[in-house]
PDB file of C-alpha atoms and ligand atoms in Angstrom:
ATOM      1  CA  MET A   1      18.249   8.649  19.018  1.00  0.00           C
ATOM      2  CA  LYS A   2      20.574   6.755  16.694  1.00  0.00           C
ATOM      3  CA  ILE A   3      19.690   4.475  13.755  1.00  0.00           C
ATOM      4  CA  VAL A   4      21.270   1.561  12.892  1.00  0.00           C
ATOM      5  CA  GLU A   5      20.729  -1.354  10.379  1.00  0.00           C
ATOM      6  CA  THR A   6      22.034  -4.730  11.901  1.00  0.00           C
ATOM      7  CA  PHE A   7      21.270  -7.200  14.450  1.00  0.00           C
ATOM      8  CA  ALA A   8      25.061  -6.737  16.305  1.00  0.00           C
ATOM      9  CA  ALA A   9      25.238  -3.467  16.238  1.00  0.00           C
ATOM     10  CA  VAL A  10      21.874  -3.137  18.005  1.00  0.00           C
ATOM     11  CA  ARG A  11      22.947  -6.139  20.731  1.00  0.00           C
ATOM     12  CA  SER A  12      26.180  -3.679  21.336  1.00  0.00           C
ATOM     13  CA  GLU A  13      24.155  -0.639  21.537  1.00  0.00           C
ATOM     14  CA  VAL A  14      21.348  -2.277  24.117  1.00  0.00           C
ATOM     15  CA  ALA A  15      24.504  -4.268  25.711  1.00  0.00           C
ATOM     16  CA  GLY A  16      22.555  -6.355  27.469  1.00  0.00           C
ATOM     17  CA  ALA A  17      20.528  -4.003  28.875  1.00  0.00           C
ATOM     18  CA  SER A  18      16.545  -5.080  29.274  1.00  0.00           C
ATOM     19  CA  ALA A  19      15.264  -3.692  25.820  1.00  0.00           C
ATOM     20  CA  ALA A  20      11.831  -3.264  25.491  1.00  0.00           C
ATOM     21  CA  LEU A  21      10.714  -3.583  21.355  1.00  0.00           C
ATOM     22  CA  VAL A  22       8.367  -1.981  19.306  1.00  0.00           C
ATOM     23  CA  PRO A  23       7.944  -3.888  15.786  1.00  0.00           C
ATOM     24  CA  THR A  24       6.923  -2.002  13.118  1.00  0.00           C
ATOM     25  CA  MET A  25       7.279  -1.792   9.301  1.00  0.00           C
ATOM     26  CA  GLY A  26       7.187   2.758   9.555  1.00  0.00           C
ATOM     27  CA  PHE A  27       5.630   5.005   8.085  1.00  0.00           C
ATOM     28  CA  LEU A  28       5.190   5.933  11.668  1.00  0.00           C
ATOM     29  CA  HIS A  29       1.930   7.214  12.794  1.00  0.00           C
ATOM     30  CA  GLU A  30       0.241   7.969  16.381  1.00  0.00           C
ATOM     31  CA  GLY A  31      -1.490   3.895  16.383  1.00  0.00           C
ATOM     32  CA  HIS A  32       2.590   3.203  16.421  1.00  0.00           C
ATOM     33  CA  MET A  33       3.286   6.095  19.314  1.00  0.00           C
ATOM     34  CA  SER A  34       0.846   4.372  21.727  1.00  0.00           C
ATOM     35  CA  LEU A  35       2.569   0.915  21.172  1.00  0.00           C
ATOM     36  CA  LEU A  36       6.190   3.237  22.155  1.00  0.00           C
ATOM     37  CA  GLU A  37       4.116   5.387  25.688  1.00  0.00           C
ATOM     38  CA  LEU A  38       4.114   1.457  26.795  1.00  0.00           C
ATOM     39  CA  ALA A  39       7.736  -0.153  25.647  1.00  0.00           C
ATOM     40  CA  LYS A  40       8.988   3.779  27.406  1.00  0.00           C
ATOM     41  CA  GLY A  41       6.658   3.115  30.569  1.00  0.00           C
ATOM     42  CA  LEU A  42       8.988  -0.528  31.026  1.00  0.00           C
ATOM     43  CA  GLN A  43      12.367  -0.589  32.216  1.00  0.00           C
ATOM     44  CA  GLY A  44      15.358  -0.251  29.789  1.00  0.00           C
ATOM     45  CA  PRO A  45      16.167   1.338  25.977  1.00  0.00           C
ATOM     46  CA  VAL A  46      13.144   1.630  23.706  1.00  0.00           C
ATOM     47  CA  VAL A  47      14.267  -0.483  20.172  1.00  0.00           C
ATOM     48  CA  MET A  48      11.916   0.451  17.370  1.00  0.00           C
ATOM     49  CA  SER A  49      12.387  -1.796  14.397  1.00  0.00           C
ATOM     50  CA  LEU A  50      11.645  -0.749  11.311  1.00  0.00           C
ATOM     51  CA  PHE A  51      11.023  -3.548   8.252  1.00  0.00           C
ATOM     52  CA  VAL A  52       8.750  -3.878   5.550  1.00  0.00           C
ATOM     53  CA  ASN A  53       8.631  -7.707   5.893  1.00  0.00           C
ATOM     54  CA  PRO A  54       8.069  -9.446   2.522  1.00  0.00           C
ATOM     55  CA  LEU A  55       7.488 -13.145   4.122  1.00  0.00           C
ATOM     56  CA  GLN A  56       4.349 -11.268   5.356  1.00  0.00           C
ATOM     57  CA  PHE A  57       3.229  -9.857   1.956  1.00  0.00           C
ATOM     58  CA  ASP A  58       0.790 -12.518   0.419  1.00  0.00           C
ATOM     59  CA  ARG A  59       0.458 -10.064  -2.940  1.00  0.00           C
ATOM     60  CA  SER A  60       3.597  -8.245  -3.833  1.00  0.00           C
ATOM     61  CA  VAL A  61       1.707  -5.146  -5.427  1.00  0.00           C
ATOM     62  CA  ASP A  62       1.197  -4.328  -1.534  1.00  0.00           C
ATOM     63  CA  LEU A  63       4.974  -5.175  -1.009  1.00  0.00           C
ATOM     64  CA  GLU A  64       5.428  -2.814  -4.222  1.00  0.00           C
ATOM     65  CA  ARG A  65       3.505  -0.125  -2.902  1.00  0.00           C
ATOM     66  CA  TYR A  66       3.666   0.170   0.949  1.00  0.00           C
ATOM     67  CA  PRO A  67       4.371   3.471   2.098  1.00  0.00           C
ATOM     68  CA  ARG A  68       8.218   4.050   3.063  1.00  0.00           C
ATOM     69  CA  ASP A  69      10.245   6.896   4.477  1.00  0.00           C
ATOM     70  CA  LEU A  70      12.558   6.409   6.735  1.00  0.00           C
ATOM     71  CA  ALA A  71      13.490   9.908   7.119  1.00  0.00           C
ATOM     72  CA  ARG A  72      10.326  10.916   7.886  1.00  0.00           C
ATOM     73  CA  ASP A  73      10.122   8.276  10.672  1.00  0.00           C
ATOM     74  CA  ALA A  74      13.549   8.925  12.375  1.00  0.00           C
ATOM     75  CA  GLU A  75      12.433  12.159  12.943  1.00  0.00           C
ATOM     76  CA  ILE A  76       8.974  10.968  14.246  1.00  0.00           C
ATOM     77  CA  ALA A  77      10.479   8.048  16.096  1.00  0.00           C
ATOM     78  CA  ALA A  78      13.500  10.555  17.289  1.00  0.00           C
ATOM     79  CA  ALA A  79      10.769  13.247  18.557  1.00  0.00           C
ATOM     80  CA  ALA A  80       8.839  10.268  19.987  1.00  0.00           C
ATOM     81  CA  GLY A  81      11.978   9.081  22.444  1.00  0.00           C
ATOM     82  CA  VAL A  82      12.604   6.047  20.710  1.00  0.00           C
ATOM     83  CA  ASP A  83      16.444   5.371  21.789  1.00  0.00           C
ATOM     84  CA  LEU A  84      17.599   2.886  19.350  1.00  0.00           C
ATOM     85  CA  LEU A  85      15.987   2.693  15.541  1.00  0.00           C
ATOM     86  CA  PHE A  86      16.882  -0.194  14.287  1.00  0.00           C
ATOM     87  CA  ALA A  87      16.549   0.042  10.022  1.00  0.00           C
ATOM     88  CA  PRO A  88      17.881  -3.749   8.496  1.00  0.00           C
ATOM     89  CA  THR A  89      17.937  -4.373   4.914  1.00  0.00           C
ATOM     90  CA  VAL A  90      16.513  -7.341   3.153  1.00  0.00           C
ATOM     91  CA  GLU A  91      19.625  -8.281   3.140  1.00  0.00           C
ATOM     92  CA  GLU A  92      20.511  -8.271   6.719  1.00  0.00           C
ATOM     93  CA  MET A  93      16.988  -9.926   7.689  1.00  0.00           C
ATOM     94  CA  TYR A  94      17.086 -12.484   5.454  1.00  0.00           C
ATOM     95  CA  PRO A  95      21.028 -13.236   4.218  1.00  0.00           C
ATOM     96  CA  SER A  96      19.611 -16.002   2.224  1.00  0.00           C
ATOM     97  CA  SER A  97      16.130 -17.163   1.374  1.00  0.00           C
ATOM     98  CA  PRO A  98      15.019 -18.647   4.739  1.00  0.00           C
ATOM     99  CA  ARG A  99      14.462 -22.802   4.590  1.00  0.00           C
ATOM    100  CA  THR A 100      12.826 -22.001   8.423  1.00  0.00           C
ATOM    101  CA  ARG A 101       9.542 -20.950   9.216  1.00  0.00           C
ATOM    102  CA  VAL A 102       7.765 -20.382  11.654  1.00  0.00           C
ATOM    103  CA  ARG A 103       4.015 -21.485  11.531  1.00  0.00           C
ATOM    104  CA  VAL A 104       1.449 -20.963  14.256  1.00  0.00           C
ATOM    105  CA  ASP A 105      -1.150 -23.861  13.142  1.00  0.00           C
ATOM    106  CA  SER A 106      -5.304 -23.417  14.031  1.00  0.00           C
ATOM    107  CA  VAL A 107      -4.315 -19.670  15.595  1.00  0.00           C
ATOM    108  CA  SER A 108      -3.485 -18.470  12.010  1.00  0.00           C
ATOM    109  CA  ASP A 109      -5.834 -20.266  10.087  1.00  0.00           C
ATOM    110  CA  GLY A 110      -8.969 -18.104   9.727  1.00  0.00           C
ATOM    111  CA  MET A 111      -9.937 -14.690   9.218  1.00  0.00           C
ATOM    112  CA  GLU A 112      -6.670 -12.974   7.904  1.00  0.00           C
ATOM    113  CA  GLY A 113      -4.806 -16.072   7.526  1.00  0.00           C
ATOM    114  CA  GLU A 114      -7.940 -17.329   5.388  1.00  0.00           C
ATOM    115  CA  HIS A 115      -7.488 -14.250   3.331  1.00  0.00           C
ATOM    116  CA  ARG A 116      -3.939 -13.469   3.337  1.00  0.00           C
ATOM    117  CA  PRO A 117      -2.366 -17.104   2.566  1.00  0.00           C
ATOM    118  CA  GLY A 118       1.151 -16.899   4.527  1.00  0.00           C
ATOM    119  CA  HIS A 119       0.220 -14.003   6.057  1.00  0.00           C
ATOM    120  CA  PHE A 120       0.902 -15.241   9.639  1.00  0.00           C
ATOM    121  CA  GLU A 121       3.813 -17.292   8.670  1.00  0.00           C
ATOM    122  CA  GLY A 122       5.569 -14.670   7.173  1.00  0.00           C
ATOM    123  CA  VAL A 123       4.694 -12.303  10.588  1.00  0.00           C
ATOM    124  CA  ALA A 124       5.579 -15.769  12.862  1.00  0.00           C
ATOM    125  CA  THR A 125       8.838 -15.932  11.477  1.00  0.00           C
ATOM    126  CA  VAL A 126      10.097 -12.256  11.047  1.00  0.00           C
ATOM    127  CA  VAL A 127       9.252 -11.554  15.075  1.00  0.00           C
ATOM    128  CA  ALA A 128      10.945 -14.525  16.345  1.00  0.00           C
ATOM    129  CA  LYS A 129      14.010 -13.307  14.208  1.00  0.00           C
ATOM    130  CA  LEU A 130      13.458 -10.316  15.693  1.00  0.00           C
ATOM    131  CA  PHE A 131      13.368 -11.837  19.182  1.00  0.00           C
ATOM    132  CA  ALA A 132      16.156 -14.244  18.642  1.00  0.00           C
ATOM    133  CA  GLY A 133      18.476 -11.292  16.774  1.00  0.00           C
ATOM    134  CA  VAL A 134      17.505  -8.554  19.507  1.00  0.00           C
ATOM    135  CA  ARG A 135      17.239 -10.100  22.896  1.00  0.00           C
ATOM    136  CA  PRO A 136      14.085  -7.761  23.959  1.00  0.00           C
ATOM    137  CA  ASP A 137      12.675  -8.553  27.660  1.00  0.00           C
ATOM    138  CA  ALA A 138       9.228  -6.540  26.035  1.00  0.00           C
ATOM    139  CA  ALA A 139       8.197  -6.294  23.007  1.00  0.00           C
ATOM    140  CA  VAL A 140       5.010  -4.017  22.541  1.00  0.00           C
ATOM    141  CA  PHE A 141       2.072  -5.006  19.481  1.00  0.00           C
ATOM    142  CA  GLY A 142      -1.348  -3.088  18.669  1.00  0.00           C
ATOM    143  CA  ARG A 143      -4.747  -4.556  19.602  1.00  0.00           C
ATOM    144  CA  LYS A 144      -5.084  -3.307  16.673  1.00  0.00           C
ATOM    145  CA  ASP A 145      -4.573  -6.409  14.704  1.00  0.00           C
ATOM    146  CA  ALA A 146      -5.507  -9.025  16.989  1.00  0.00           C
ATOM    147  CA  GLN A 147      -5.289 -11.934  15.237  1.00  0.00           C
ATOM    148  CA  GLN A 148      -1.327 -11.189  15.134  1.00  0.00           C
ATOM    149  CA  LEU A 149      -0.722 -10.591  18.408  1.00  0.00           C
ATOM    150  CA  ALA A 150      -2.360 -14.040  19.167  1.00  0.00           C
ATOM    151  CA  VAL A 151      -0.465 -15.667  17.092  1.00  0.00           C
ATOM    152  CA  VAL A 152       2.707 -13.396  17.834  1.00  0.00           C
ATOM    153  CA  ARG A 153       1.206 -14.917  22.158  1.00  0.00           C
ATOM    154  CA  ARG A 154       1.206 -17.960  20.637  1.00  0.00           C
ATOM    155  CA  MET A 155       4.251 -18.283  18.994  1.00  0.00           C
ATOM    156  CA  THR A 156       6.211 -16.767  22.176  1.00  0.00           C
ATOM    157  CA  ALA A 157       4.625 -19.280  24.468  1.00  0.00           C
ATOM    158  CA  ASP A 158       5.201 -22.399  22.541  1.00  0.00           C
ATOM    159  CA  LEU A 159       9.231 -21.478  21.699  1.00  0.00           C
ATOM    160  CA  SER A 160       9.774 -20.351  24.781  1.00  0.00           C
ATOM    161  CA  PHE A 161      11.046 -17.126  23.913  1.00  0.00           C
ATOM    162  CA  PRO A 162      11.625 -15.489  27.488  1.00  0.00           C
ATOM    163  CA  VAL A 163       9.796 -11.986  26.357  1.00  0.00           C
ATOM    164  CA  GLU A 164       6.682 -10.253  28.108  1.00  0.00           C
ATOM    165  CA  ILE A 165       3.987  -9.417  25.030  1.00  0.00           C
ATOM    166  CA  ILE A 166       2.211  -6.444  25.631  1.00  0.00           C
ATOM    167  CA  GLY A 167      -0.838  -5.233  23.924  1.00  0.00           C
ATOM    168  CA  ALA A 168      -1.763  -1.839  22.904  1.00  0.00           C
ATOM    169  CA  PRO A 169      -5.247  -0.141  22.686  1.00  0.00           C
ATOM    170  CA  THR A 170      -6.465   0.741  19.052  1.00  0.00           C
ATOM    171  CA  VAL A 171      -5.560   4.241  17.659  1.00  0.00           C
ATOM    172  CA  ARG A 172      -8.451   6.221  16.317  1.00  0.00           C
ATOM    173  CA  ALA A 173      -8.653   9.020  14.031  1.00  0.00           C
ATOM    174  CA  PRO A 174     -11.523  11.770  15.233  1.00  0.00           C
ATOM    175  CA  ASP A 175     -14.328   9.933  12.800  1.00  0.00           C
ATOM    176  CA  GLY A 176     -13.688   6.661  13.957  1.00  0.00           C
ATOM    177  CA  LEU A 177     -11.136   4.936  11.258  1.00  0.00           C
ATOM    178  CA  ALA A 178      -8.461   3.041  13.368  1.00  0.00           C
ATOM    179  CA  VAL A 179      -5.241   4.743  11.816  1.00  0.00           C
ATOM    180  CA  SER A 180      -3.807   3.104   9.360  1.00  0.00           C
ATOM    181  CA  SER A 181      -0.289   3.646   7.153  1.00  0.00           C
ATOM    182  CA  ARG A 182      -2.559   2.073   4.262  1.00  0.00           C
ATOM    183  CA  ASN A 183      -4.656   5.336   4.861  1.00  0.00           C
ATOM    184  CA  VAL A 184      -2.684   7.603   2.972  1.00  0.00           C
ATOM    185  CA  PHE A 185      -4.381   5.274   0.004  1.00  0.00           C
ATOM    186  CA  ILE A 186      -7.786   6.543   1.133  1.00  0.00           C
ATOM    187  CA  ALA A 187      -9.225   8.210  -1.513  1.00  0.00           C
ATOM    188  CA  GLU A 188     -11.766  11.076   0.045  1.00  0.00           C
ATOM    189  CA  ASP A 189     -14.662  10.148  -2.015  1.00  0.00           C
ATOM    190  CA  ASP A 190     -14.196   6.310   0.182  1.00  0.00           C
ATOM    191  CA  ARG A 191     -13.773   7.989   3.595  1.00  0.00           C
ATOM    192  CA  ALA A 192     -17.167   7.863   4.160  1.00  0.00           C
ATOM    193  CA  ALA A 193     -17.553   3.780   3.344  1.00  0.00           C
ATOM    194  CA  ALA A 194     -13.817   3.486   4.813  1.00  0.00           C
ATOM    195  CA  LEU A 195     -16.256   4.858   8.433  1.00  0.00           C
ATOM    196  CA  GLY A 196     -17.781   1.962   8.143  1.00  0.00           C
ATOM    197  CA  LEU A 197     -16.072  -0.087   9.177  1.00  0.00           C
ATOM    198  CA  SER A 198     -15.305   1.508  13.051  1.00  0.00           C
ATOM    199  CA  SER A 199     -19.461   2.688  12.954  1.00  0.00           C
ATOM    200  CA  GLY A 200     -20.494  -0.933  12.752  1.00  0.00           C
ATOM    201  CA  LEU A 201     -17.995  -1.763  15.162  1.00  0.00           C
ATOM    202  CA  PHE A 202     -19.339   0.980  17.158  1.00  0.00           C
ATOM    203  CA  ALA A 203     -22.606  -0.439  17.143  1.00  0.00           C
ATOM    204  CA  ALA A 204     -22.330  -3.937  17.882  1.00  0.00           C
ATOM    205  CA  ALA A 205     -20.504  -2.044  21.264  1.00  0.00           C
ATOM    206  CA  GLU A 206     -23.418  -0.717  22.240  1.00  0.00           C
ATOM    207  CA  ALA A 207     -25.021  -4.203  21.376  1.00  0.00           C
ATOM    208  CA  VAL A 208     -22.995  -5.847  23.599  1.00  0.00           C
ATOM    209  CA  VAL A 209     -23.308  -3.385  26.672  1.00  0.00           C
ATOM    210  CA  ALA A 210     -27.239  -3.356  26.034  1.00  0.00           C
ATOM    211  CA  GLY A 211     -27.150  -7.163  26.641  1.00  0.00           C
ATOM    212  CA  GLU A 212     -26.672  -8.207  23.520  1.00  0.00           C
ATOM    213  CA  ARG A 213     -24.138 -11.838  22.909  1.00  0.00           C
ATOM    214  CA  SER A 214     -25.277 -13.370  19.470  1.00  0.00           C
ATOM    215  CA  ALA A 215     -22.041 -13.871  17.300  1.00  0.00           C
ATOM    216  CA  VAL A 216     -24.143 -13.652  14.484  1.00  0.00           C
ATOM    217  CA  ARG A 217     -26.925 -10.512  15.388  1.00  0.00           C
ATOM    218  CA  LEU A 218     -23.449  -8.771  16.479  1.00  0.00           C
ATOM    219  CA  GLU A 219     -21.596  -9.313  13.192  1.00  0.00           C
ATOM    220  CA  SER A 220     -24.465  -8.003  11.121  1.00  0.00           C
ATOM    221  CA  LEU A 221     -24.420  -4.932  12.812  1.00  0.00           C
ATOM    222  CA  VAL A 222     -21.717  -4.433  11.111  1.00  0.00           C
ATOM    223  CA  ARG A 223     -22.287  -6.076   7.429  1.00  0.00           C
ATOM    224  CA  ASP A 224     -26.074  -3.413   8.209  1.00  0.00           C
ATOM    225  CA  ARG A 225     -22.917  -0.608   7.607  1.00  0.00           C
ATOM    226  CA  LEU A 226     -20.695  -2.096   5.225  1.00  0.00           C
ATOM    227  CA  ALA A 227     -23.098  -1.455   2.160  1.00  0.00           C
ATOM    228  CA  ASP A 228     -20.406   0.055  -0.176  1.00  0.00           C
ATOM    229  CA  ALA A 229     -17.063  -1.868   1.244  1.00  0.00           C
ATOM    230  CA  GLU A 230     -16.677  -5.186  -0.032  1.00  0.00           C
ATOM    231  CA  VAL A 231     -16.370  -7.357   3.035  1.00  0.00           C
ATOM    232  CA  GLU A 232     -13.957 -10.173   3.314  1.00  0.00           C
ATOM    233  CA  TYR A 233     -15.460 -11.347   6.535  1.00  0.00           C
ATOM    234  CA  VAL A 234     -16.949 -10.267  10.056  1.00  0.00           C
ATOM    235  CA  THR A 235     -16.118 -13.010  12.928  1.00  0.00           C
ATOM    236  CA  LEU A 236     -16.342 -13.295  16.797  1.00  0.00           C
ATOM    237  CA  ALA A 237     -13.067 -14.815  17.613  1.00  0.00           C
ATOM    238  CA  ASP A 238     -11.743 -16.095  20.478  1.00  0.00           C
ATOM    239  CA  ALA A 239      -9.705 -13.385  21.555  1.00  0.00           C
ATOM    240  CA  PHE A 240      -6.489 -16.183  22.347  1.00  0.00           C
ATOM    241  CA  GLU A 241      -7.104 -18.331  19.521  1.00  0.00           C
ATOM    242  CA  ALA A 242      -8.438 -16.350  16.898  1.00  0.00           C
ATOM    243  CA  GLU A 243     -11.194 -19.094  16.376  1.00  0.00           C
ATOM    244  CA  PRO A 244     -14.735 -17.508  15.342  1.00  0.00           C
ATOM    245  CA  ILE A 245     -17.349 -18.926  18.448  1.00  0.00           C
ATOM    246  CA  ASP A 246     -21.327 -18.276  18.670  1.00  0.00           C
ATOM    247  CA  THR A 247     -21.151 -16.658  21.292  1.00  0.00           C
ATOM    248  CA  LEU A 248     -19.010 -13.692  23.213  1.00  0.00           C
ATOM    249  CA  ASP A 249     -18.962 -16.111  26.519  1.00  0.00           C
ATOM    250  CA  ARG A 250     -14.915 -15.609  26.670  1.00  0.00           C
ATOM    251  CA  GLU A 251     -12.530 -12.350  26.032  1.00  0.00           C
ATOM    252  CA  ALA A 252     -12.938 -11.905  22.149  1.00  0.00           C
ATOM    253  CA  PHE A 253     -12.450  -9.705  19.491  1.00  0.00           C
ATOM    254  CA  LEU A 254     -15.497  -8.665  16.861  1.00  0.00           C
ATOM    255  CA  ALA A 255     -12.910  -8.120  13.839  1.00  0.00           C
ATOM    256  CA  VAL A 256     -13.576  -6.860  10.205  1.00  0.00           C
ATOM    257  CA  ALA A 257     -11.934  -6.706   7.179  1.00  0.00           C
ATOM    258  CA  ALA A 258     -13.063  -5.113   3.701  1.00  0.00           C
ATOM    259  CA  ARG A 259     -11.940  -3.418   0.458  1.00  0.00           C
ATOM    260  CA  VAL A 260     -12.933  -0.082   0.241  1.00  0.00           C
ATOM    261  CA  GLY A 261     -11.814   0.958  -3.133  1.00  0.00           C
ATOM    262  CA  ASP A 262      -8.594  -0.928  -3.796  1.00  0.00           C
ATOM    263  CA  VAL A 263      -7.667  -0.139  -0.200  1.00  0.00           C
ATOM    264  CA  ARG A 264      -7.668  -3.611   2.288  1.00  0.00           C
ATOM    265  CA  LEU A 265      -8.604  -2.013   5.671  1.00  0.00           C
ATOM    266  CA  ILE A 266      -8.931  -4.273   8.942  1.00  0.00           C
ATOM    267  CA  ASP A 267     -10.843  -3.588  12.484  1.00  0.00           C
ATOM    268  CA  ASN A 268     -11.520  -4.943  15.423  1.00  0.00           C
ATOM    269  CA  ILE A 269     -12.697  -4.353  19.089  1.00  0.00           C
ATOM    270  CA  VAL A 270     -12.446  -6.494  21.948  1.00  0.00           C
ATOM    271  CA  MET A 271     -15.084  -7.357  24.324  1.00  0.00           C
ATOM    272  CA  TRP A 272     -15.727  -9.997  26.787  1.00  0.00           C
ATOM    273  CA  PRO A 273     -18.833 -11.541  28.512  1.00  0.00           C
ATOM    274  CA  ASP A 274     -20.068  -8.765  31.253  1.00  0.00           C
ATOM    275  CA  GLY A 275     -20.600  -6.139  28.999  1.00  0.00           C
ATOM    276  CA  SER A 276     -17.768  -4.319  29.035  1.00  0.00           C
ATOM    277  CA  THR A 277     -16.090  -4.121  26.049  1.00  0.00           C
ATOM    278  CA  ASP A 278     -12.992  -1.869  25.014  1.00  0.00           C
ATOM    279  CA  THR A 279     -12.930   0.110  21.740  1.00  0.00           C
ATOM    280  CA  GLY A 280      -9.325   1.458  21.204  1.00  0.00           C
ATOM    281  CA  VAL A 281      -8.560   5.518  22.037  1.00  0.00           C
ATOM    282  CA  THR A 282      -9.079   8.517  19.525  1.00  0.00           C
ATOM    283  CA  LEU A 283      -7.469  11.191  18.680  1.00  0.00           C
ATOM    284  CA  GLU A 284      -7.982  14.986  19.303  1.00  0.00           C
ATOM    285  CA  GLY A 285      -7.117  15.971  15.897  1.00  0.00           C
ATOM    286  CA  PRO A 286      -6.111  14.715  12.490  1.00  0.00           C
ATOM    287  CA  SER A 287      -3.936  12.175  12.297  1.00  0.00           C
ATOM    288  CA  ILE A 288       0.136  13.048  10.976  1.00  0.00           C
ATOM    289  CA  LEU A 289      -0.605  10.935   8.315  1.00  0.00           C
ATOM    290  CA  ARG A 290      -3.655  12.965   6.820  1.00  0.00           C
ATOM    291  CA  ARG A 291      -0.651  15.419   6.719  1.00  0.00           C
ATOM    292  CA  ALA A 292       2.236  13.420   5.372  1.00  0.00           C
TER     293      ALA A 292
HETATM  294  P1  LIG B   1       2.440  -2.320  11.213  1.00  0.00           P
HETATM  295  O1  LIG B   1       3.964  -0.967  11.145  1.00  0.00           O
HETATM  296  O2  LIG B   1       1.094  -1.627  10.419  1.00  0.00           O
HETATM  297  O3  LIG B   1       2.865  -3.478  10.948  1.00  0.00           O
HETATM  298  O4  LIG B   1       2.428  -1.857  12.944  1.00  0.00           O
HETATM  299  C1  LIG B   1       3.186  -2.251  13.531  1.00  0.00           C
HETATM  300  C2  LIG B   1       2.800  -2.127  14.980  1.00  0.00           C
HETATM  301  O5  LIG B   1       1.597  -1.267  15.730  1.00  0.00           O
HETATM  302  C3  LIG B   1       1.775  -3.637  15.209  1.00  0.00           C
HETATM  303  O6  LIG B   1       1.392  -4.122  16.085  1.00  0.00           O
HETATM  304  C4  LIG B   1       0.572  -3.029  14.952  1.00  0.00           C
HETATM  305  O7  LIG B   1      -1.089  -3.475  15.447  1.00  0.00           O
HETATM  306  C5  LIG B   1       0.388  -1.413  15.844  1.00  0.00           C
HETATM  307  N1  LIG B   1      -0.712  -0.642  14.887  1.00  0.00           N
HETATM  308  C6  LIG B   1      -0.482  -0.625  13.962  1.00  0.00           C
HETATM  309  N2  LIG B   1      -1.858   0.710  13.585  1.00  0.00           N
HETATM  310  C7  LIG B   1      -2.440   0.611  15.206  1.00  0.00           C
HETATM  311  C8  LIG B   1      -3.186   1.369  15.827  1.00  0.00           C
HETATM  312  N3  LIG B   1      -4.119   2.203  14.669  1.00  0.00           N
HETATM  313  N4  LIG B   1      -3.802   1.011  16.783  1.00  0.00           N
HETATM  314  C9  LIG B   1      -2.692   0.449  18.356  1.00  0.00           C
HETATM  315  N5  LIG B   1      -1.724  -0.167  17.174  1.00  0.00           N
HETATM  316  C10 LIG B   1      -1.699  -0.235  15.770  1.00  0.00           C
END
């Protein structure tokens, strides 16, 4: 595996082949690996980008403390079959403060967009830059960030990027917690409270299988498990518009964001009006993050 720092180097390595891009902020874990597995099933070389994007952090403390370890990530990525690791500096990504930003109306406004002002503008801008600079044929994003996936899909369509967007299932630790780089900050004493997110979502998924379609009732099943967390939102949203809906009458996701201690966590499950749900995939052993 080669590690490169510039867009020009990526393009010269890929040399016009049909590349699959896996964008990440690094501190790799099994969630990223599942994106990678999907990318490896596509044509051509797999490019993984690793960039902690300052533009998408609404709080500078979060940006400063975001976990970073390039040597660790390079080792994991190479072992997992990444062909090219693109780890640009901030100067490469933003040679000067960008005056051009990508804003996806409406899809960005609720949930994460409401609680993290400017977040999706930062995401859409950096993904657009990655698409323009790397020129992949496909890019893989996790459904763990369901609203982000909706924003990226819409941005790609609206700007006519010739990139196929692929969604990958949410990877969970054996206890149900969605794997996230931020999990390394969850205090041992807070783990039980953190599990409220996934256990609430699982309860709601069971209710959907049993016939429940009301957003209010599904949302309250999640809130019931979050007595020990500071809930920001629990919302049933259209899977593509990311707008709240009252009834599960189309493909949707039930999303939750909550603070446990000083860690902000998000999770969701995808659900359909026929009563099917996608709660993600569960690891058989502890996440590599726990041992990091
Ligand atoms: P991040 O490094 O957190 O920005 O995530 C990079 C990509 O990995 C995004 O597309 C995320 O949605 C995806 N991702 C993060 N955690 C998970 C997970 N537990 N399961 C599946 N995908 C994930």
